[in-house]
């Protein structure tokens, strides 16, 4: 499997534990090295698949890989794009000995070159162009019958709900892929036989813009 925006390598780790061989591409060296460490840990834990992580821009590295023996051999491309400049990151509070709430690893790099290439910093139209380019580069690597899976979610900005999954599907079609399915997972509770929505803190803040 291939993840062209592999972050710290969750998809790669799950793949090698399933006995698959995994290739990751990550723009930011910091996340790429954590992904490599996570793959080493998976190997120590007995994962059978092999994993490799390339540092660089997803579409560019995928285009280079298309000139290698990997071309036409990837059965699964699995990825998830970033949503804005913040990551989930790590939080320490007084309970952990911090003086106040301290956050770290909660932003993508501000390095100028990487900032331009990082989808996390791109405006919606540019982001979709970059994503289309990335999917087109990955398509060349696909084996016959190979599948691309992108996990996304809608998000709110200034009160508006943005159909990000719909935009991603459109980018895939523009890259020459054929949509075969769309699976939805709802984050909600079932209380007394009724589905109750769970609004995140961020959704509540954004909805107050209205
Ligand atoms: C949502 S995160 C992926 C999280 C990942 N599944 C994990 O387990 O950590 C998206 C990642 O894409 C990377 N990224 C953004 N633009 C990129 C690009 N043009 N080429 C390669 N990686 C990129 C970001 O640095 C970020 O780590």
XYZ file of C-alpha atoms and ligand atoms in Angstrom:
237
model
C 0.000 0.000 0.000
C 1.013 3.621 -0.499
C 0.188 6.677 1.607
C 1.407 9.840 -0.185
C 0.778 12.027 2.922
C 1.652 9.539 5.636
C 2.234 11.852 8.627
C 3.554 9.781 11.531
C 2.667 6.596 9.670
C -0.514 5.172 11.195
C -1.635 3.645 7.873
C 1.829 2.172 7.256
C 1.986 0.601 10.715
C -1.461 -0.977 10.304
C -0.478 -2.233 6.842
C 2.749 -3.948 7.972
C 0.880 -5.555 10.884
C -1.465 -7.022 8.248
C 1.555 -8.433 6.382
C 1.368 -5.817 3.591
C 4.380 -3.946 2.245
C 3.951 -0.216 2.783
C 5.408 2.921 1.204
C 4.865 6.318 2.790
C 5.622 9.823 1.534
C 5.691 12.761 3.938
C 6.640 16.384 3.274
C 7.805 17.248 6.790
C 11.039 15.543 7.916
C 9.895 15.587 11.547
C 6.751 13.515 10.862
C 8.641 11.303 8.368
C 11.243 10.349 10.987
C 8.515 9.561 13.538
C 6.834 7.370 10.883
C 10.140 5.496 10.431
C 10.423 4.983 14.199
C 6.827 3.738 14.307
C 7.639 1.233 11.550
C 10.712 0.056 13.501
C 8.509 -0.466 16.550
C 5.998 -2.421 14.451
C 8.813 -4.681 13.200
C 9.976 -5.290 16.801
C 6.376 -6.163 17.659
C 6.423 -8.836 14.953
C 4.835 -7.096 11.950
C 5.583 -9.125 8.810
C 5.232 -6.466 6.107
C 8.084 -4.151 5.163
C 7.754 -0.377 5.348
C 9.680 2.519 3.849
C 9.149 6.274 4.193
C 10.290 8.879 1.643
C 10.606 12.506 2.684
C 9.292 14.920 0.043
C 6.293 16.325 -1.775
C 3.686 13.593 -2.407
C 3.095 14.131 -6.151
C 6.787 14.668 -6.907
C 7.975 11.580 -5.041
C 5.116 9.480 -6.516
C 6.197 10.633 -10.012
C 9.780 9.547 -9.246
C 8.542 6.194 -7.915
C 6.657 5.707 -11.202
C 10.086 5.384 -12.859
C 10.986 2.458 -10.577
C 9.811 -1.139 -10.304
C 6.927 0.089 -8.109
C 5.031 1.371 -11.177
C 1.792 -0.566 -11.665
C 2.297 -2.625 -8.481
C 0.423 -0.731 -5.757
C -2.845 -2.451 -4.874
C -3.994 0.161 -2.337
C -3.458 3.893 -1.968
C -4.758 4.997 1.437
C -4.456 8.541 2.703
C -6.093 11.433 4.520
C -5.471 15.095 3.696
C -4.782 17.738 6.368
C -7.414 20.283 7.517
C -5.720 23.584 8.094
C -2.461 24.438 9.818
C -3.196 22.793 13.180
C -2.679 19.137 14.071
C -4.177 17.347 17.063
C -0.793 17.705 18.765
C 0.039 17.050 22.389
C -1.350 18.882 25.434
C 0.046 19.141 28.969
C -1.954 20.668 31.790
C -1.376 21.341 35.522
C -2.317 17.722 36.128
C 0.831 16.733 34.166
C 3.049 19.247 35.998
C 2.731 22.114 33.484
C 2.185 25.708 34.758
C -0.816 26.170 32.464
C -2.154 24.395 29.388
C 0.867 23.837 27.137
C 0.573 22.590 23.578
C 3.304 21.170 21.423
C 3.567 19.445 18.025
C 0.230 21.086 17.192
C 1.261 22.956 14.026
C 2.752 22.064 10.684
C 6.170 23.478 9.845
C 6.404 27.210 9.067
C 9.472 26.642 6.893
C 8.759 28.747 3.750
C 9.374 26.101 1.047
C 7.456 23.395 2.841
C 4.714 25.812 3.781
C 3.989 26.402 0.081
C 3.845 22.689 -0.690
C 1.947 21.637 2.441
C -1.750 21.147 1.657
C -2.425 22.194 5.252
C -1.650 25.828 4.363
C -3.344 25.975 0.958
C -6.603 27.751 0.152
C -9.463 25.417 -0.878
C -9.086 25.782 -4.707
C -5.280 25.367 -4.613
C -5.595 22.474 -2.165
C -7.928 20.628 -4.543
C -5.566 21.238 -7.501
C -2.646 19.883 -5.469
C -4.707 16.907 -4.340
C -5.750 16.179 -7.958
C -2.082 16.286 -9.010
C -1.164 13.931 -6.174
C -3.928 11.453 -7.062
C -2.921 11.563 -10.755
C 0.695 10.759 -9.793
C -0.456 7.898 -7.527
C -2.748 6.512 -10.268
C 0.309 5.608 -12.364
C 1.545 3.431 -9.512
C -1.713 1.466 -9.187
C -1.832 -2.217 -10.081
C -4.715 -3.319 -12.344
C -7.836 -3.292 -10.146
C -5.992 -1.235 -7.515
C -8.038 0.925 -5.158
C -7.622 4.444 -3.761
C -9.207 5.142 -0.373
C -9.292 8.660 1.064
C -10.641 9.316 4.542
C -12.104 12.796 4.928
C -14.800 14.564 6.849
C -16.907 17.661 6.317
C -15.870 20.627 8.448
C -17.302 23.982 9.417
C -15.721 27.325 8.770
C -17.403 30.585 9.827
C -20.586 28.608 10.369
C -20.656 27.094 6.887
C -20.502 23.337 6.434
C -17.889 22.483 3.786
C -18.454 19.270 1.824
C -14.795 18.298 1.827
C -15.499 14.599 1.017
C -17.445 15.734 -2.085
C -14.523 17.938 -3.193
C -12.074 15.091 -2.661
C -14.257 12.756 -4.763
C -14.343 15.370 -7.527
C -10.541 15.728 -7.396
C -10.256 11.941 -7.745
C -12.461 12.009 -10.867
C -10.370 14.862 -12.304
C -7.295 12.678 -11.727
C -8.878 9.947 -13.872
C -10.077 7.704 -11.061
C -13.520 6.089 -11.052
C -15.541 6.377 -7.860
C -16.769 2.953 -6.751
C -18.078 3.691 -3.252
C -18.616 6.296 -0.573
C -18.785 5.047 3.018
C -20.009 7.280 5.857
C -19.206 6.829 9.536
C -21.286 8.863 11.987
C -19.776 10.015 15.266
C -22.832 9.910 17.510
C -24.321 8.260 20.549
C -27.389 6.035 20.721
C -29.362 6.963 23.853
C -32.671 5.272 24.639
C -32.837 3.979 21.053
C -32.324 7.476 19.589
C -29.321 8.756 17.646
C -27.876 11.799 19.412
C -25.366 13.986 17.581
C -22.045 14.723 19.290
C -20.931 18.182 18.340
C -17.227 18.775 18.719
C -15.892 21.840 20.540
C -14.609 23.199 17.209
C -18.006 22.733 15.505
C -19.683 24.650 18.328
C -17.215 27.518 18.053
C -17.617 27.721 14.259
C -21.423 27.523 14.409
C -21.470 30.609 16.670
C -20.288 32.651 13.686
C -23.799 32.440 12.260
C -3.911 14.378 8.061
S -2.176 14.218 8.082
C -1.984 12.481 7.870
C -2.020 11.766 9.172
C -1.507 10.379 9.054
N -2.510 9.468 8.539
C -0.926 9.910 10.371
O -1.190 8.818 10.798
O -0.167 10.673 10.971
C -1.663 14.814 6.535
C -0.159 14.822 6.333
O 0.087 15.245 4.997
C 1.316 15.929 4.978
N 1.345 16.689 3.727
C 0.690 17.835 3.448
N 0.944 18.236 2.208
C 1.785 17.306 1.670
C 2.395 17.159 0.410
N 2.224 18.061 -0.564
N 3.180 16.076 0.197
C 3.367 15.160 1.177
N 2.825 15.249 2.409
C 2.033 16.313 2.648
C 1.270 16.774 6.229
O 2.571 17.186 6.630
C 0.601 15.789 7.209
O 1.565 15.098 7.953
